[in-house]
Coordinates of N, CA and C in Angstrom, one line a residue:
Chain A
N23 N 0.6 -1.2 0.0 CA -0.1 -0.1 -0.3 C 1.0 1.7 -0.1
A24 N 0.7 2.3 -0.7 CA 1.1 3.6 -0.9 C 0.5 4.4 0.3
G25 N -0.5 4.1 1.2 CA -0.8 4.7 1.9 C -1.5 6.3 1.5
V26 N -1.5 7.3 2.0 CA -1.7 8.4 1.5 C -0.8 9.4 0.6
T27 N -0.8 9.7 -0.5 CA -0.1 10.4 -1.4 C -0.6 12.0 -1.8
Q28 N 0.1 12.5 -1.8 CA -0.1 14.0 -2.2 C 0.6 14.6 -3.2
T29 N 0.2 15.1 -4.1 CA 0.9 16.0 -5.2 C 0.5 17.2 -5.5
P30 N 1.1 18.5 -5.8 CA 2.5 18.1 -5.8 C 3.1 18.3 -4.4
K31 N 4.7 18.3 -4.2 CA 5.2 18.2 -3.1 C 5.5 19.7 -2.6
F32 N 5.8 20.7 -4.0 CA 5.9 22.0 -3.6 C 5.2 22.5 -4.8
Q33 N 5.0 23.9 -4.5 CA 4.3 24.7 -5.7 C 4.5 26.3 -5.2
V34 N 4.7 27.0 -6.2 CA 4.8 28.4 -6.2 C 3.7 29.4 -6.8
L35 N 2.6 29.7 -6.3 CA 1.6 30.5 -7.2 C 1.8 31.9 -6.9
K36 N 1.1 32.9 -8.0 CA 1.1 34.4 -7.9 C -0.5 34.8 -7.2
T37 N -0.3 35.6 -6.3 CA -1.7 36.1 -6.2 C -2.8 36.1 -7.0
G38 N -3.8 35.4 -6.8 CA -5.0 35.5 -7.9 C -5.3 33.8 -8.7
Q39 N -4.2 33.1 -8.8 CA -3.9 32.0 -9.5 C -4.7 31.1 -8.7
S40 N -5.4 30.1 -9.6 CA -6.2 29.0 -8.9 C -5.3 27.9 -9.1
M41 N -5.4 26.8 -8.0 CA -4.8 25.4 -8.3 C -5.3 24.4 -7.6
T42 N -5.1 22.9 -7.8 CA -6.0 21.8 -7.0 C -4.8 21.3 -6.5
L43 N -4.7 20.9 -5.1 CA -3.8 20.0 -4.4 C -4.8 18.7 -4.5
Q44 N -3.6 17.8 -5.1 CA -4.4 16.4 -4.9 C -4.0 15.6 -4.0
C45 N -5.0 14.5 -3.7 CA -4.9 13.8 -2.2 C -5.5 12.4 -3.0
A46 N -4.8 11.1 -2.5 CA -5.3 10.0 -2.8 C -4.8 9.1 -1.9
Q47 N -5.6 8.2 -1.5 CA -5.5 6.9 -0.3 C -6.0 5.6 -1.1
D48 N -5.0 4.4 -0.8 CA -5.3 3.3 -1.1 C -5.9 2.2 0.2
M49 N -6.4 2.6 1.3 CA -6.6 1.9 2.2 C -8.0 1.7 2.6
N50 N -8.7 2.4 1.3 CA -10.3 2.3 1.2 C -11.0 2.7 2.6
H51 N -10.1 4.0 3.1 CA -10.7 4.5 4.1 C -12.0 5.4 3.7
E52 N -13.1 5.6 4.8 CA -14.0 6.3 4.4 C -14.1 8.0 4.9
Y53 N -13.0 7.8 5.8 CA -12.9 9.5 6.0 C -11.5 10.1 5.5
M54 N -11.8 11.4 4.9 CA -10.4 12.2 4.2 C -10.5 13.3 5.3
S55 N -9.7 13.9 5.1 CA -9.3 15.3 5.9 C -8.1 16.1 5.1
W56 N -8.2 17.5 5.2 CA -7.4 18.5 4.7 C -7.0 19.6 5.8
Y57 N -5.6 19.3 6.2 CA -5.1 20.3 7.2 C -4.3 21.3 6.7
R58 N -4.2 22.3 7.4 CA -2.9 23.6 7.0 C -2.2 23.7 8.5
Q59 N -0.7 23.6 8.2 CA 0.3 23.8 9.2 C 1.1 25.0 9.0
D60 N 1.0 25.8 9.9 CA 1.6 27.2 9.8 C 2.6 27.0 11.2
P61 N 3.5 27.5 11.1 CA 4.8 27.9 12.3 C 3.7 28.4 13.6
G62 N 4.1 27.6 14.4 CA 3.7 28.0 15.9 C 2.0 27.8 16.1
M63 N 1.6 27.3 14.8 CA -0.2 27.3 15.2 C -0.7 25.8 15.0
G64 N 0.3 24.8 14.7 CA -0.1 23.5 14.8 C -0.8 23.3 13.5
L65 N -1.8 22.2 13.6 CA -2.5 22.1 12.4 C -3.9 22.4 12.4
R66 N -4.5 23.0 11.3 CA -6.0 23.1 11.5 C -6.7 22.6 10.5
L67 N -7.8 22.3 10.8 CA -8.8 21.5 9.9 C -9.5 22.4 8.9
I68 N -9.0 22.3 7.8 CA -9.8 23.2 6.4 C -11.1 22.4 5.9
H69 N -11.2 21.1 5.5 CA -12.2 20.6 5.0 C -12.3 19.1 5.3
Y70 N -13.5 18.3 5.8 CA -13.2 17.1 5.7 C -14.2 16.3 5.1
S71 N -14.4 15.0 4.8 CA -15.3 14.2 4.2 C -15.5 12.8 4.9
V72 N -16.9 12.4 5.0 CA -17.1 11.2 5.9 C -17.4 10.1 5.0
G73 N -17.2 10.4 3.6 CA -17.5 9.3 2.6 C -17.8 9.9 1.0
A74 N -17.7 9.1 0.3 CA -18.0 9.6 -1.1 C -19.1 10.6 -1.2
G75 N -19.1 12.1 -1.9 CA -20.2 12.8 -2.1 C -20.6 13.5 -0.8
I76 N -20.0 13.3 0.4 CA -20.3 14.0 1.6 C -19.1 14.8 2.1
T77 N -19.2 16.2 2.0 CA -17.7 16.9 2.8 C -18.4 18.0 3.6
D78 N -17.8 18.5 4.5 CA -18.2 19.7 5.5 C -16.9 20.4 5.7
Q79 N -17.4 21.5 6.4 CA -16.5 22.9 6.5 C -15.8 22.2 8.0
G80 N -14.2 22.7 8.1 CA -13.6 22.7 9.1 C -13.5 23.8 9.9
E81 N -12.3 24.3 10.5 CA -12.0 25.3 11.4 C -11.7 26.7 10.2
V82 N -11.0 26.4 9.2 CA -10.6 27.4 8.4 C -10.7 27.2 7.1
P83 N -12.1 27.2 6.5 CA -12.5 26.4 5.3 C -12.3 28.0 4.2
N84 N -12.4 29.1 4.3 CA -12.7 30.2 3.6 C -11.4 30.1 2.6
G85 N -11.6 30.1 1.1 CA -10.7 30.3 0.0 C -10.4 29.0 -0.2
Y86 N -11.1 27.7 0.0 CA -10.8 26.5 0.0 C -11.9 25.8 -0.8
N87 N -12.3 25.0 -1.7 CA -13.3 23.9 -2.1 C -12.6 22.7 -2.3
V88 N -13.8 21.7 -1.6 CA -13.3 20.1 -2.1 C -14.7 19.8 -2.2
S89 N -14.2 18.5 -3.0 CA -15.3 17.7 -3.3 C -14.6 16.1 -3.2
R90 N -15.7 15.3 -3.3 CA -15.1 13.7 -2.8 C -16.1 13.0 -4.0
S91 N -15.7 12.5 -5.1 CA -16.5 11.7 -6.0 C -16.1 10.0 -5.9
T92 N -15.1 10.1 -5.3 CA -14.7 8.5 -5.1 C -14.3 8.4 -3.6
T93 N -14.0 7.2 -3.2 CA -13.7 6.9 -2.0 C -12.0 7.3 -1.7
E94 N -11.1 7.3 -2.9 CA -9.8 7.2 -2.8 C -9.2 8.6 -3.1
D95 N -10.1 9.3 -3.6 CA -9.6 11.0 -4.1 C -10.3 12.1 -3.2
F96 N -9.8 13.1 -2.9 CA -10.1 14.1 -2.1 C -9.5 15.3 -2.5
P97 N -9.5 16.0 -3.7 CA -8.7 17.1 -4.1 C -9.1 18.5 -3.1
L98 N -8.2 19.3 -3.0 CA -8.6 20.6 -2.2 C -8.3 21.7 -3.4
R99 N -9.3 22.5 -3.8 CA -9.3 23.5 -4.7 C -8.7 24.9 -3.9
L100 N -7.8 25.5 -4.3 CA -7.6 27.0 -4.1 C -8.1 27.9 -5.5
L101 N -9.4 28.7 -4.8 CA -9.8 29.4 -6.1 C -9.2 30.5 -6.4
S102 N -8.8 31.3 -5.7 CA -7.9 32.3 -6.1 C -6.8 32.9 -5.2
A103 N -5.5 32.2 -5.3 CA -4.8 32.1 -4.2 C -4.3 33.5 -3.5
A104 N -4.2 33.5 -2.2 CA -3.7 34.7 -1.3 C -2.4 34.5 -0.6
P105 N -1.7 35.1 -0.4 CA -0.2 35.1 0.5 C -0.7 34.7 2.0
S106 N -1.9 34.9 2.2 CA -2.2 34.0 3.7 C -2.3 32.6 3.4
Q107 N -2.3 32.2 2.2 CA -2.5 30.6 2.1 C -1.4 30.0 2.0
T108 N 0.0 30.8 2.2 CA 1.0 30.1 1.9 C 1.3 29.2 3.2
S109 N 1.4 27.9 3.1 CA 1.2 27.0 4.3 C 1.9 25.5 3.7
V110 N 2.0 24.7 4.7 CA 2.0 23.4 4.3 C 0.8 22.6 4.5
Y111 N 0.3 21.8 3.5 CA -1.0 21.1 3.6 C -0.8 19.7 3.6
F112 N -1.8 19.2 4.7 CA -1.5 17.8 4.9 C -2.7 17.3 4.6
C113 N -2.7 16.1 3.8 CA -4.2 15.3 3.8 C -4.1 14.2 4.7
A114 N -5.4 13.7 5.1 CA -5.2 12.6 5.9 C -6.4 11.6 5.8
S115 N -6.5 10.4 6.1 CA -7.6 9.4 5.8 C -7.4 8.7 7.0
S116 N -8.7 7.8 7.3 CA -9.0 6.9 8.5 C -10.2 6.4 8.2
S117 N -10.3 5.2 9.3 CA -11.4 4.4 9.3 C -12.4 4.9 10.3
P118 N -13.5 4.6 10.6 CA -14.9 4.9 11.8 C -13.8 4.1 12.7
A119 N -13.8 4.5 14.3 CA -13.6 4.1 15.3 C -14.5 2.9 15.4
G120 N -14.1 1.9 16.0 CA -15.2 0.3 16.6 C -14.8 -0.4 15.4
L121 N -13.7 -0.1 14.2 CA -13.5 -1.0 13.1 C -12.0 -1.4 13.5
G122 N -11.6 -1.1 14.7 CA -10.2 -1.2 15.2 C -8.8 -0.6 14.5
A123 N -9.7 0.4 14.1 CA -8.5 1.4 13.4 C -8.7 3.1 13.7
D124 N -8.4 3.6 14.8 CA -8.5 4.8 15.0 C -7.7 5.7 14.5
T125 N -6.5 5.5 13.9 CA -5.6 5.8 13.5 C -5.6 6.8 12.2
Q126 N -5.5 8.2 12.2 CA -5.7 9.2 11.3 C -4.0 9.0 10.5
Y127 N -4.2 8.5 9.2 CA -3.0 8.6 8.5 C -2.5 9.7 7.7
F128 N -1.6 10.5 7.5 CA -1.2 11.8 7.1 C -0.6 11.5 5.9
G129 N -0.6 12.3 5.0 CA 0.4 12.1 3.9 C 1.8 12.9 4.0
P130 N 2.3 13.1 3.2 CA 3.8 13.6 3.1 C 3.6 15.3 3.1
G131 N 2.6 15.8 2.8 CA 2.3 17.4 2.5 C 2.7 17.8 1.6
T132 N 2.0 18.9 1.0 CA 2.3 20.0 0.0 C 2.8 21.6 0.6
R133 N 4.0 21.7 0.3 CA 4.4 23.0 0.4 C 4.2 24.1 -0.5
L134 N 3.2 24.8 0.1 CA 2.4 26.1 -1.0 C 3.0 27.5 -0.4
T135 N 3.5 28.1 -1.6 CA 4.1 29.5 -1.3 C 3.5 30.2 -2.4
V136 N 2.4 31.5 -1.9 CA 1.8 32.3 -2.7 C 2.6 33.5 -2.6
L137 N 3.0 34.1 -3.8 CA 3.7 35.3 -3.8 C 2.8 36.3 -3.9
Chain B
Q19 N -10.4 31.0 19.8 CA -10.7 30.2 21.3 C -9.7 28.9 20.8
Q20 N -8.7 28.8 21.5 CA -7.9 27.4 21.5 C -8.4 26.7 22.2
Q21 N -8.9 25.5 21.6 CA -9.4 24.7 22.5 C -8.5 23.5 23.1
V22 N -7.3 23.7 22.6 CA -6.4 22.7 23.0 C -5.0 23.7 23.3
K23 N -4.6 23.6 24.6 CA -3.7 24.1 24.8 C -2.2 23.6 25.1
Q24 N -1.2 23.6 24.4 CA -0.1 22.5 24.7 C 1.1 23.4 25.3
S25 N 2.0 22.9 26.0 CA 3.1 23.4 26.6 C 3.9 22.4 26.8
P26 N 5.3 22.7 27.0 CA 5.9 24.1 26.5 C 6.2 23.9 24.9
Q27 N 6.3 25.0 24.5 CA 6.6 25.3 23.0 C 7.9 24.6 22.5
S28 N 9.1 24.3 23.4 CA 10.1 23.7 23.1 C 10.6 23.1 24.3
L29 N 11.4 22.0 24.2 CA 12.0 21.2 25.4 C 13.3 20.6 24.9
I30 N 14.3 20.8 25.7 CA 15.7 20.0 25.4 C 16.0 19.2 26.5
V31 N 16.1 18.0 26.4 CA 16.4 16.9 27.6 C 17.8 16.1 27.1
Q32 N 17.9 15.8 28.2 CA 19.5 15.1 27.9 C 19.2 13.4 27.6
K33 N 20.0 12.8 26.8 CA 19.5 11.3 26.5 C 19.6 10.6 27.7
G34 N 18.5 9.8 27.8 CA 18.0 9.1 29.0 C 17.2 9.6 30.1
G35 N 17.0 11.0 29.9 CA 16.0 11.8 30.7 C 14.5 11.3 30.5
I36 N 13.6 12.1 31.0 CA 12.1 12.0 30.8 C 11.5 13.2 30.3
S37 N 11.1 13.0 29.0 CA 10.3 14.4 28.3 C 8.9 14.4 28.7
I38 N 8.3 15.5 29.4 CA 7.0 15.6 29.9 C 6.3 16.8 28.8
I39 N 5.2 16.6 28.1 CA 4.7 17.5 27.2 C 2.9 17.7 28.2
N40 N 2.7 18.7 28.1 CA 1.2 18.7 28.9 C 0.4 19.5 27.7
C41 N -1.1 18.9 27.9 CA -1.9 19.6 26.8 C -3.3 20.0 28.0
A42 N -3.7 20.9 27.6 CA -5.1 21.1 28.6 C -5.9 21.5 27.5
Y43 N -7.5 21.0 27.8 CA -8.6 21.3 26.8 C -9.7 21.6 27.6
E44 N -10.6 22.4 26.8 CA -11.8 23.2 27.3 C -12.9 22.6 26.7
N45 N -13.1 21.9 25.9 CA -14.5 21.2 25.3 C -14.6 19.8 26.1
T46 N -15.4 19.7 27.0 CA -15.9 18.7 27.8 C -16.2 17.5 27.0
A47 N -16.8 17.7 25.7 CA -17.3 16.7 25.0 C -16.1 16.1 24.0
F48 N -14.8 16.4 24.1 CA -13.9 15.6 23.6 C -13.8 14.4 24.3
D49 N -13.3 13.2 23.5 CA -13.6 11.7 24.1 C -12.7 11.0 23.3
Y50 N -11.5 11.5 22.6 CA -10.3 11.1 22.1 C -9.4 12.0 22.2
F51 N -8.2 11.3 22.6 CA -6.8 12.3 22.8 C -5.8 11.6 22.3
P52 N -5.3 11.8 21.0 CA -4.1 11.1 20.6 C -2.8 12.2 20.7
W53 N -1.7 11.5 20.3 CA -0.9 12.5 20.2 C 0.1 11.8 18.9
Y54 N 0.5 12.9 18.1 CA 1.2 12.6 17.0 C 2.6 13.1 16.9
Q55 N 3.6 12.4 16.4 CA 5.1 12.9 16.2 C 5.3 13.2 14.8
Q56 N 6.2 14.5 14.5 CA 6.4 14.9 13.4 C 8.0 14.8 13.2
F57 N 8.5 14.3 12.2 CA 9.9 14.7 11.9 C 9.9 15.8 10.6
P58 N 10.9 16.5 10.6 CA 10.9 17.7 9.7 C 10.9 17.1 8.4
G59 N 9.9 17.6 7.5 CA 9.5 17.5 6.3 C 8.2 16.2 6.2
K60 N 8.2 15.5 7.0 CA 7.3 14.4 7.0 C 5.8 14.9 7.7
G61 N 4.8 14.0 7.1 CA 3.5 14.1 7.9 C 3.5 13.6 9.2
P62 N 2.7 14.3 10.1 CA 2.5 13.7 11.3 C 2.0 12.4 11.4
A63 N 2.4 11.3 12.7 CA 2.0 10.2 12.8 C 1.9 9.9 13.9
L64 N 0.8 8.9 14.0 CA 0.1 8.6 15.4 C 1.2 7.8 16.3
L65 N 1.4 8.5 17.4 CA 2.2 7.9 18.5 C 1.5 7.0 19.4
I66 N 0.5 7.4 20.0 CA -0.4 6.8 21.4 C -1.7 7.9 21.3
A67 N -2.4 7.1 21.7 CA -3.9 7.6 21.9 C -4.5 7.1 23.2
I68 N -5.4 7.9 23.7 CA -6.1 7.4 24.9 C -7.6 7.9 25.0
R69 N -8.4 7.4 25.7 CA -10.0 7.8 25.8 C -10.3 7.7 27.0
P70 N -11.0 8.8 27.6 CA -11.4 9.1 29.0 C -11.6 8.3 30.0
D71 N -12.3 6.7 29.4 CA -12.3 5.8 30.4 C -11.2 5.3 31.2
V72 N -9.8 5.5 30.9 CA -8.9 5.3 31.6 C -7.8 6.4 31.9
S73 N -7.0 6.4 32.7 CA -6.2 7.4 33.4 C -4.8 7.4 32.9
E74 N -4.5 6.3 32.4 CA -2.9 6.0 31.9 C -2.9 5.0 30.9
K75 N -2.1 5.3 29.9 CA -1.9 4.1 28.7 C -0.6 4.3 28.5
K76 N 0.1 3.1 28.3 CA 1.7 3.2 28.0 C 2.0 2.0 26.8
E77 N 2.8 2.6 26.1 CA 3.1 1.9 25.0 C 4.8 1.9 24.9
G78 N 5.5 1.0 25.2 CA 7.0 0.9 25.3 C 7.7 2.3 25.9
R79 N 8.1 3.1 25.7 CA 8.9 4.4 26.3 C 7.7 5.3 26.2
F80 N 6.6 5.2 26.1 CA 5.8 6.4 26.0 C 4.4 6.0 26.6
T81 N 4.0 7.1 27.6 CA 2.8 6.9 28.4 C 1.9 8.3 28.2
I82 N 0.7 8.0 28.1 CA -0.2 9.1 28.1 C -0.6 8.9 29.8
S83 N -0.7 10.2 30.4 CA -1.5 10.3 31.5 C -3.0 11.2 31.5
F84 N -4.0 10.8 31.9 CA -5.2 11.5 31.5 C -6.0 11.9 32.9
N85 N -6.1 13.1 33.0 CA -6.8 13.8 34.2 C -8.0 14.5 33.8
K86 N -9.3 13.6 33.5 CA -10.4 14.1 33.4 C -11.1 15.4 34.1
S87 N -10.9 15.2 35.4 CA -11.5 16.3 36.3 C -10.7 17.8 35.8
A88 N -9.6 17.6 35.7 CA -8.6 18.8 35.5 C -8.4 19.2 33.9
K89 N -9.1 18.5 32.9 CA -9.3 18.6 31.8 C -7.7 18.8 31.2
Q90 N -6.9 17.7 31.7 CA -5.3 17.7 31.3 C -5.2 16.3 30.8
F91 N -4.2 16.2 29.8 CA -3.6 15.1 29.6 C -2.0 15.6 29.2
S92 N -1.2 14.5 29.2 CA 0.2 14.5 28.9 C 0.9 13.5 28.6
L93 N 2.4 13.6 28.0 CA 2.9 12.7 27.0 C 4.0 12.5 27.8
H94 N 4.5 11.5 28.4 CA 5.7 11.2 29.1 C 6.7 10.3 28.1
I95 N 7.7 10.6 28.0 CA 8.7 9.9 27.2 C 9.9 9.3 27.9
M96 N 9.8 8.2 28.4 CA 11.0 7.5 29.5 C 12.2 7.3 28.5
D97 N 13.3 7.3 29.1 CA 14.8 6.9 28.7 C 14.8 7.7 27.2
S98 N 14.7 9.1 27.4 CA 14.5 10.0 25.8 C 15.9 9.7 25.2
Q99 N 15.7 9.4 23.8 CA 16.8 9.3 22.8 C 16.8 10.5 21.8
P100 N 18.1 10.5 21.3 CA 18.3 11.3 20.2 C 17.3 11.0 19.2
G101 N 16.9 10.0 18.7 CA 15.8 9.9 17.9 C 14.8 10.0 18.0
D102 N 14.5 10.4 19.3 CA 12.8 10.9 19.7 C 12.9 12.4 19.2
S103 N 13.8 13.2 18.8 CA 14.1 14.6 18.2 C 12.9 14.8 17.4
A104 N 11.8 15.7 17.6 CA 10.8 15.6 16.6 C 9.7 16.7 17.4
T105 N 8.7 17.2 16.3 CA 7.9 17.9 16.8 C 6.7 16.9 17.4
Y106 N 6.0 17.4 18.5 CA 5.0 16.4 19.2 C 3.7 17.4 19.4
F107 N 2.7 16.8 18.9 CA 1.5 17.4 19.0 C 0.3 16.6 19.8
C108 N -0.3 17.4 20.5 CA -1.5 16.6 21.2 C -2.4 17.0 20.4
A109 N -3.9 16.3 20.5 CA -5.0 16.4 19.8 C -6.2 16.0 20.4
A110 N -7.4 16.6 20.2 CA -8.4 15.9 20.6 C -9.6 15.8 19.5
S111 N -10.9 15.0 19.7 CA -11.9 15.1 19.0 C -13.5 14.8 19.8
V112 N -14.2 15.0 19.4 CA -15.6 14.7 19.7 C -16.3 13.6 19.2
G113 N -16.7 12.8 19.8 CA -17.7 11.7 19.3 C -16.9 10.5 18.8
G114 N -15.8 10.0 19.7 CA -15.4 8.9 19.7 C -14.7 8.7 18.4
G115 N -15.5 8.1 17.3 CA -15.0 7.5 16.0 C -14.5 8.9 15.1
S116 N -14.8 10.1 15.8 CA -14.3 11.4 14.9 C -13.0 11.8 14.6
N117 N -12.5 10.9 14.3 CA -10.8 10.9 14.2 C -10.5 11.8 13.0
Y118 N -11.5 12.1 12.2 CA -11.3 12.9 11.1 C -11.4 14.4 11.3
K119 N -11.5 14.8 12.3 CA -12.0 16.0 12.8 C -11.3 16.4 14.4
L120 N -10.0 16.3 13.8 CA -8.9 16.7 15.1 C -9.0 17.9 15.3
T121 N -8.8 18.7 16.7 CA -8.3 19.9 17.0 C -6.8 19.8 17.6
F122 N -6.0 20.4 17.0 CA -4.5 20.2 17.6 C -3.8 21.2 18.5
G123 N -3.3 20.9 19.2 CA -2.3 22.0 20.2 C -1.2 22.6 19.1
K124 N -0.7 23.4 19.6 CA 0.3 24.3 18.6 C 1.7 23.3 18.7
G125 N 1.8 22.6 19.3 CA 3.2 21.7 19.1 C 4.0 22.0 20.2
T126 N 5.2 20.8 20.4 CA 6.4 21.1 21.3 C 7.5 20.7 20.2
L127 N 8.5 21.4 20.1 CA 9.8 20.8 19.5 C 10.7 20.3 20.8
L128 N 11.0 18.8 20.6 CA 11.5 18.3 21.5 C 13.2 18.0 20.9
T129 N 14.0 18.4 21.6 CA 15.4 18.1 21.4 C 16.1 17.4 22.4
V130 N 16.4 16.0 21.9 CA 17.2 15.2 22.9 C 18.7 15.1 22.6
N131 N 19.4 15.8 23.4 CA 20.9 15.9 23.4 C 21.6 14.5 23.6
P132 N 22.9 13.9 22.8 CA 23.1 13.1 23.0 C 24.2 12.9 24.4

């Protein structure tokens, strides 16, 4: 299993540009989430999904869109990039507790810089 | 409003010593408390987790102590090793199985000197 994969690893955007951060998992996990990590801020939840076709907002959703058309993929879209979106983005996946798997597995991250 | 407060921000420990990181939470509905370890350039990885029906959980050199009445939990790393040098995050979630919706502390950078 590859686990959780994210592409690209690094990206530089100009203010106003749009882009999609890709996330895929091959563990057949129902749950997927996007977090951003900023220095001294820990990780903050952007959006999450509890299954294909179901998404909801987290703590810091503004400026981001998500969709979940398949179990495996959970892309994060930046509609009009702003310098405040410069961050490291992590995708994570997990199964519901009670199935013996509480662990939320994180991908390697995408480091995004917006100029 | 920061729902999970973590301290200290950084910690330096000698090899063989005990590392202690503390977290306090405000939301009494939290019922799942994991600790994550993150090495530079990598994603966080689950280290150990606890639910509030127990006061302590031990896995190897890592122990979580949980105090429900004080709304605090801590990570103890016994016999700390240079390879333990990393950033540690506490987290919490509501609803038992809601491990997809974690609230994280701000992290502690642990340095273990040889």
